[in-house]
XYZ file of C-alpha atoms in Angstrom:
426
model
C -5.180 -17.022 24.635
C -2.848 -14.808 26.622
C 0.028 -15.764 24.304
C -1.892 -14.675 21.219
C -2.892 -11.412 22.873
C 0.760 -10.750 23.719
C 1.713 -11.313 20.092
C -0.763 -8.680 19.011
C 0.795 -6.142 21.323
C 4.371 -6.854 20.188
C 3.707 -7.365 16.483
C 0.832 -4.994 15.835
C 1.900 -4.038 12.355
C 5.156 -5.778 11.597
C 4.433 -4.697 8.075
C 5.636 -1.114 8.073
C 9.363 -0.514 8.023
C 11.151 2.656 7.104
C 14.749 3.497 6.375
C 15.921 7.067 6.798
C 16.949 7.921 3.259
C 16.366 11.186 1.383
C 14.889 10.727 -2.098
C 15.754 13.528 -4.497
C 15.036 14.458 -8.099
C 18.749 14.041 -8.963
C 19.328 16.027 -12.172
C 15.643 16.798 -12.681
C 13.705 19.751 -11.335
C 11.307 19.356 -8.447
C 7.715 20.149 -9.455
C 7.072 23.629 -8.032
C 5.507 26.750 -9.479
C 8.906 28.469 -9.172
C 10.710 25.815 -11.191
C 8.041 26.008 -13.899
C 8.471 29.759 -14.171
C 12.252 29.550 -14.363
C 12.229 26.780 -16.978
C 9.733 28.113 -19.514
C 9.429 31.768 -18.634
C 6.644 33.955 -17.301
C 5.115 34.332 -20.786
C 4.067 30.692 -20.939
C 2.622 30.256 -17.473
C 1.224 33.626 -16.508
C -2.410 32.618 -17.053
C -1.870 29.208 -15.447
C 0.192 30.261 -12.451
C -2.695 30.093 -10.005
C -3.595 26.560 -11.095
C -0.001 25.425 -10.759
C 0.214 26.831 -7.247
C -3.006 25.019 -6.279
C -1.691 21.770 -7.733
C 1.643 22.272 -5.995
C -0.214 22.641 -2.683
C -2.000 19.307 -3.328
C 1.319 17.554 -3.936
C 2.842 18.899 -0.739
C -0.105 18.743 1.657
C -2.317 15.937 0.291
C -5.603 17.811 0.825
C -7.880 16.665 -2.023
C -10.953 18.361 -0.519
C -9.171 21.713 -0.473
C -7.760 21.076 -3.926
C -11.174 20.406 -5.454
C -12.660 23.431 -3.706
C -9.989 25.857 -4.895
C -9.343 24.698 -8.447
C -10.431 27.339 -10.899
C -13.393 26.439 -13.095
C -11.338 25.640 -16.176
C -8.984 23.215 -14.384
C -10.175 19.613 -14.730
C -8.474 17.284 -12.267
C -7.985 13.809 -13.692
C -10.425 14.572 -16.522
C -14.005 15.724 -16.089
C -15.889 15.725 -13.842
C -13.486 16.170 -10.952
C -13.639 13.287 -8.518
C -12.217 13.232 -5.009
C -11.483 9.490 -4.965
C -9.443 9.824 -8.149
C -7.538 12.841 -6.896
C -6.514 10.766 -3.870
C -4.534 8.474 -6.172
C -1.775 11.065 -5.937
C 0.610 9.316 -3.570
C 3.921 11.006 -4.244
C 6.123 12.560 -1.586
C 8.155 14.494 -4.158
C 7.445 15.183 -7.824
C 10.136 15.646 -10.484
C 9.651 17.334 -13.851
C 10.734 15.110 -16.750
C 9.997 17.488 -19.625
C 7.809 20.405 -20.668
C 6.315 20.656 -24.155
C 5.323 24.057 -25.557
C 3.143 24.993 -28.539
C 1.825 28.296 -29.885
C 3.689 30.290 -27.231
C 2.146 28.236 -24.448
C 2.596 24.994 -22.518
C 0.918 21.951 -24.094
C 2.005 19.297 -21.574
C 4.161 18.771 -18.517
C 5.509 15.276 -17.920
C 6.571 14.409 -14.388
C 7.276 11.398 -12.186
C 7.828 10.320 -8.605
C 11.262 10.885 -7.110
C 13.100 7.583 -6.956
C 10.502 5.861 -9.179
C 10.943 7.345 -12.676
C 8.641 4.734 -14.221
C 5.656 6.193 -12.311
C 4.866 8.913 -14.811
C 1.987 11.362 -15.025
C 1.209 14.143 -17.450
C -0.506 17.509 -17.065
C -2.024 18.327 -20.459
C -3.158 21.817 -21.336
C -5.188 23.262 -24.220
C -6.974 26.555 -24.751
C -10.186 25.444 -23.039
C -8.956 23.634 -19.917
C -6.114 21.860 -18.184
C -6.332 18.292 -16.963
C -4.155 15.804 -15.141
C -4.057 12.116 -16.055
C -1.930 9.013 -15.873
C 0.477 8.932 -18.783
C -1.035 6.510 -21.333
C 2.442 5.461 -22.361
C 3.358 4.397 -18.826
C 5.622 1.330 -19.190
C 5.093 -1.977 -17.425
C 7.619 -2.241 -14.598
C 10.369 -4.831 -14.525
C 10.517 -7.636 -11.955
C 13.796 -9.390 -11.142
C 12.244 -12.148 -9.013
C 9.225 -13.424 -10.943
C 9.526 -14.353 -14.633
C 6.653 -16.580 -15.797
C 3.254 -15.193 -16.794
C 1.688 -16.993 -13.813
C 3.607 -17.929 -10.653
C 2.136 -19.923 -7.746
C 3.712 -20.009 -4.263
C 2.342 -22.137 -1.379
C 1.548 -20.487 1.942
C 1.432 -21.649 5.536
C -0.765 -19.670 7.943
C 0.801 -19.482 11.407
C -1.614 -17.983 13.951
C -2.674 -14.938 11.874
C 0.302 -14.431 9.564
C 1.153 -15.929 6.148
C 4.543 -17.602 5.683
C 6.480 -19.028 2.724
C 9.091 -21.784 2.967
C 12.579 -20.674 1.999
C 16.310 -20.628 2.578
C 19.224 -18.214 3.029
C 22.586 -19.710 2.062
C 21.332 -23.184 2.939
C 19.655 -22.169 6.222
C 16.038 -23.352 5.936
C 13.126 -21.501 7.453
C 10.050 -19.412 6.688
C 9.569 -15.974 5.163
C 6.720 -13.864 6.511
C 4.755 -12.574 3.499
C 4.075 -8.960 4.417
C 2.491 -6.650 1.834
C 2.986 -3.738 4.234
C 6.753 -4.099 3.854
C 7.462 -1.947 0.800
C 10.744 -3.726 0.027
C 11.478 -6.986 -1.784
C 13.384 -9.224 0.627
C 14.541 -8.473 4.171
C 16.743 -11.049 5.907
C 16.644 -11.905 9.608
C 20.209 -10.943 10.547
C 20.394 -13.727 13.136
C 19.956 -16.303 10.360
C 22.790 -14.875 8.235
C 26.273 -15.847 9.411
C 29.693 -15.276 7.938
C 28.450 -12.583 5.546
C 29.692 -8.993 5.522
C 27.071 -6.278 6.140
C 26.879 -2.536 6.734
C 24.338 -0.261 8.445
C 22.427 1.867 5.905
C 19.636 3.361 8.014
C 17.051 2.676 10.685
C 13.491 1.428 10.795
C 10.676 0.550 13.169
C 7.671 -1.721 13.408
C 4.091 -0.728 14.113
C 4.514 -1.362 17.825
C 7.293 1.241 17.913
C 10.389 -0.977 18.169
C 13.378 0.465 16.302
C 16.127 -1.463 14.542
C 19.160 -0.931 12.347
C 18.695 -1.505 8.629
C 21.553 -3.569 7.210
C 22.754 -4.174 3.679
C 24.511 -7.373 2.598
C 26.696 -6.687 -0.480
C 26.336 -10.308 -1.650
C 24.185 -13.286 -0.676
C 25.121 -16.521 -2.446
C 21.678 -18.098 -2.607
C 18.120 -17.400 -1.511
C 15.040 -19.585 -1.980
C 11.439 -18.338 -1.825
C 8.997 -21.201 -2.251
C 10.169 -23.061 -5.354
C 12.149 -20.101 -6.691
C 15.937 -19.983 -6.320
C 18.009 -16.809 -6.670
C 21.804 -16.810 -6.829
C 24.436 -14.129 -6.198
C 22.017 -11.466 -5.000
C 23.597 -8.054 -4.434
C 22.681 -5.332 -1.945
C 20.144 -7.376 0.020
C 18.472 -5.694 2.975
C 18.354 -7.181 6.468
C 17.592 -6.398 10.092
C 16.943 -8.148 13.384
C 13.566 -9.910 13.351
C 13.741 -11.342 16.880
C 10.226 -9.984 17.558
C 8.828 -12.302 14.855
C 10.266 -15.362 16.588
C 7.299 -15.154 18.961
C 5.221 -16.325 15.995
C 7.756 -18.906 14.780
C 11.432 -19.482 15.570
C 11.831 -20.588 11.944
C 11.465 -17.033 10.598
C 14.318 -16.070 8.236
C 12.960 -12.675 7.164
C 10.193 -11.031 5.179
C 9.034 -11.057 1.580
C 7.578 -7.621 0.822
C 5.329 -5.831 -1.636
C 8.055 -5.135 -4.182
C 8.659 -8.889 -4.615
C 5.634 -8.982 -6.942
C 6.265 -5.631 -8.604
C 4.736 -5.582 -12.127
C 2.467 -8.487 -11.178
C -1.094 -8.696 -9.896
C -1.666 -11.031 -6.948
C -4.361 -13.418 -5.794
C -4.416 -14.177 -2.061
C -6.199 -17.473 -1.373
C -6.096 -18.612 2.245
C -8.542 -21.458 1.510
C -5.990 -23.173 -0.744
C -3.035 -21.643 1.160
C -1.641 -20.194 -2.036
C -0.429 -16.967 -3.610
C -0.770 -16.594 -7.389
C 0.998 -13.830 -9.288
C -0.072 -12.673 -12.768
C 2.321 -10.720 -14.979
C 1.095 -7.293 -16.076
C 1.343 -6.590 -19.808
C 1.035 -3.488 -21.968
C -2.524 -2.947 -23.280
C -3.779 -6.059 -21.437
C -6.250 -5.986 -18.563
C -5.855 -9.226 -16.606
C -9.260 -8.782 -14.972
C -11.536 -7.369 -17.666
C -13.910 -10.340 -17.249
C -13.639 -10.696 -13.456
C -17.273 -9.649 -12.927
C -18.351 -12.769 -14.823
C -16.588 -15.053 -12.316
C -19.123 -17.246 -10.516
C -17.692 -16.276 -7.111
C -17.350 -12.550 -7.810
C -18.624 -10.209 -5.065
C -17.261 -6.722 -5.706
C -14.316 -4.562 -6.795
C -12.781 -1.976 -4.472
C -10.842 0.868 -6.148
C -8.097 1.994 -3.793
C -5.622 4.841 -3.454
C -2.180 5.110 -1.893
C -0.265 7.925 -0.272
C 3.438 7.738 0.551
C 3.830 4.002 -0.222
C 2.229 1.797 -2.883
C 2.422 -1.104 -0.421
C -0.492 0.282 1.618
C -3.758 0.208 -0.407
C -6.395 2.456 1.181
C -10.143 2.980 0.880
C -12.631 5.064 2.838
C -15.844 3.780 4.378
C -18.559 5.067 6.690
C -19.559 2.908 9.667
C -22.457 3.934 11.933
C -22.070 7.477 10.605
C -18.320 7.598 11.337
C -15.729 8.047 8.571
C -12.928 5.467 8.590
C -9.742 5.106 6.567
C -9.139 1.421 5.767
C -5.660 0.025 5.024
C -5.062 -3.470 3.559
C -2.080 -5.352 4.995
C -1.253 -9.077 5.019
C 1.219 -8.575 7.878
C -1.118 -6.843 10.319
C -2.119 -9.826 12.467
C -5.883 -10.167 12.760
C -6.167 -6.415 12.167
C -5.999 -3.165 14.120
C -7.940 0.049 14.584
C -7.580 3.539 15.997
C -10.595 5.598 17.003
C -11.540 8.717 18.916
C -12.815 7.977 22.432
C -16.259 9.482 21.903
C -16.795 7.529 18.687
C -15.603 4.315 20.321
C -18.115 4.683 23.151
C -20.824 5.288 20.568
C -19.991 2.044 18.728
C -19.887 0.038 21.960
C -23.213 1.463 23.123
C -24.738 0.528 19.778
C -23.182 -2.956 20.097
C -21.477 -2.482 16.763
C -18.181 -3.297 18.501
C -17.931 -5.987 21.191
C -15.188 -7.586 23.279
C -13.354 -10.477 21.610
C -12.946 -12.295 24.915
C -15.550 -12.872 27.627
C -13.676 -10.361 29.756
C -12.818 -6.777 28.655
C -9.475 -6.475 26.868
C -7.847 -4.752 23.914
C -9.241 -7.052 21.204
C -12.674 -6.422 19.683
C -15.143 -7.851 17.192
C -16.708 -5.496 14.633
C -20.174 -6.348 13.329
C -21.791 -5.655 9.957
C -19.275 -3.303 8.372
C -20.665 -2.143 5.041
C -17.642 -1.821 2.769
C -19.751 -1.053 -0.303
C -23.217 -1.908 -1.636
C -22.140 -5.492 -2.358
C -19.935 -6.340 0.628
C -20.821 -6.325 4.336
C -18.375 -8.037 6.687
C -17.758 -9.030 10.296
C -14.234 -8.760 11.683
C -12.950 -10.492 14.791
C -10.099 -9.932 17.236
C -9.040 -6.470 16.026
C -6.464 -4.839 18.268
C -7.188 -1.318 19.546
C -4.204 1.019 19.198
C -4.057 4.370 20.957
C -1.850 5.584 18.116
C 0.399 4.065 15.486
C 3.955 5.309 14.834
C 3.508 4.121 11.231
C 0.733 6.626 10.521
C 2.917 9.707 10.112
C 5.313 8.270 7.489
C 2.296 6.743 5.724
C 0.710 10.223 5.660
C -2.297 8.985 7.623
C -3.858 11.918 9.471
C -7.280 10.387 10.075
C -8.149 9.639 13.706
C -10.428 6.700 12.868
C -8.693 3.881 10.971
C -9.096 0.165 10.338
C -6.534 -2.355 9.098
C -7.997 -5.180 7.013
C -5.552 -8.024 7.650
C -6.044 -11.726 8.489
C -9.565 -11.305 9.833
C -10.601 -9.978 6.408
C -8.247 -11.902 4.116
C -9.143 -15.262 5.686
C -12.827 -14.820 4.789
C -12.427 -14.067 1.076
C -10.241 -14.605 -1.946
C -8.792 -11.257 -2.969
C -7.134 -10.207 -6.212
C -4.828 -7.221 -5.929
C -4.775 -5.459 -9.307
C -1.855 -3.139 -8.591
C -1.736 -1.865 -12.173
C -5.219 -0.334 -11.949
C -5.311 0.019 -8.139
C -8.337 -2.195 -7.542
C -8.866 -5.084 -5.109
C -11.378 -7.621 -6.446
C -13.179 -9.670 -3.802
C -14.383 -13.238 -4.466
C -16.310 -15.629 -2.252
C -14.070 -18.150 -0.487
C -14.971 -21.250 -2.503
C-alpha cells in the first residue's frame, strides 16, 4: 500500500500540462469596449456602452455572480431568464471580434470567437428591446485528424488507477496513458523516441509541481493508438514522462482530450473500452439517452480556461465544492479549508482510507444531484494545486472526480452540448 500512496503524491494530477505560449487575436480585434467604440463609432454604442463594459469585465475576471448582479435590466445573458450556470459556460481567456453587423444606425449583432480557436464562435445579438448573448447557431462541427469513422472503439487497460491504451512510436511498443486533463492530442515520452530531431518550444508542469521542457518533433514516421495507425505526423509534442514510469515502465506518452475533438466519448471501465461518436450538424447523438435502461442522470458542465476540464458545482454538508472531471487524476484529489475539513471529519462524512491516519480519505454519500449520490474512496488531500491558477480555479474547496468515480459508472461525455450522462455500470 505504501507504493500506491507514493504514486498518488508524485502523480497527483498528471493530467494538467501547460506550455508557455501567448495566444493572440492575430489580425482581429480583441473584444473590449474600446475596440467596439473605435470600430463602429460612438453613435452606435453610446446607449450600450455600460452593458459592453460589464460584459468585458465578465470575460476578463470570470465573475458570473457579479455579472448577473450588475447587468442592466434590458440585458439578457444567454437568453431569458438569466442563469448563472449558463453564464459560467464562458471559458475564454481572450475574445476576438470576428465581425460587427449594423442596422438602422445601430448594432444588430457582434460575432466573436476564442483566440486560437476560431471555430468556437458566439454572437451578441441586439434589438430595440434587449440584448442577449448566445452560442452561434451556425457553429460548425470541428474537424478531427485522428478519428474518421462515425463510431470508433479503443480497448483500455486499467493499471492501478489510470487508463492506458496499447500503442507504438516508430516501432517501439508500449502504452499510452489516456488523460482527458491533457488538453493536447498526443504527447510522446521523450525517452522512448530515439534518433529523431526535436526542439524545445516551451515548458510545462504536472499537478504535483514537477516542471519539464515541452519538445516538438518536426516529423514522426509512425504512431499507433490502439488499432489506429498514423504515418508521417508533423509537429508532434513530447516531454519527459519518467514520473509515469512508476505506474508502468511501458509508458510511451499520453493521449489527450484533443484526440477525440469533434467526437463524444463513452468511458466504460466495466468493458475496458472507450467509444467515440462523431458529432454531426443538426444531430443530437444523445436525444434519447433518458430512455436507456441504465440511465441515471445528466450533468451539465462548464469549462473555464480549458475545454479538457469539465466542471460542475455541488454542495456537500452545507459546503460549496467545485468538481472537476479528469481520467488522469488517479483515484481523485481534493482541496479544502481546514475548518471545513474538520467539520466533515467530525460529522464522519470523510474518513481515513487506511486504518491509520494518512493523506488518503473516503468520502461518503456525496449528493451530486437529485438522482445521483456517490461514495468515493482513496481521494488524496492536496494543500494546494499548481494547476488551479492556469485553470482559473479560485475556489478553496474542490474535488476531482477521477478513477474512484469513473470506475463505478459508465459515463458519456457529450462535449458538443457540455453534458456528462451517467449510466449504471451494467
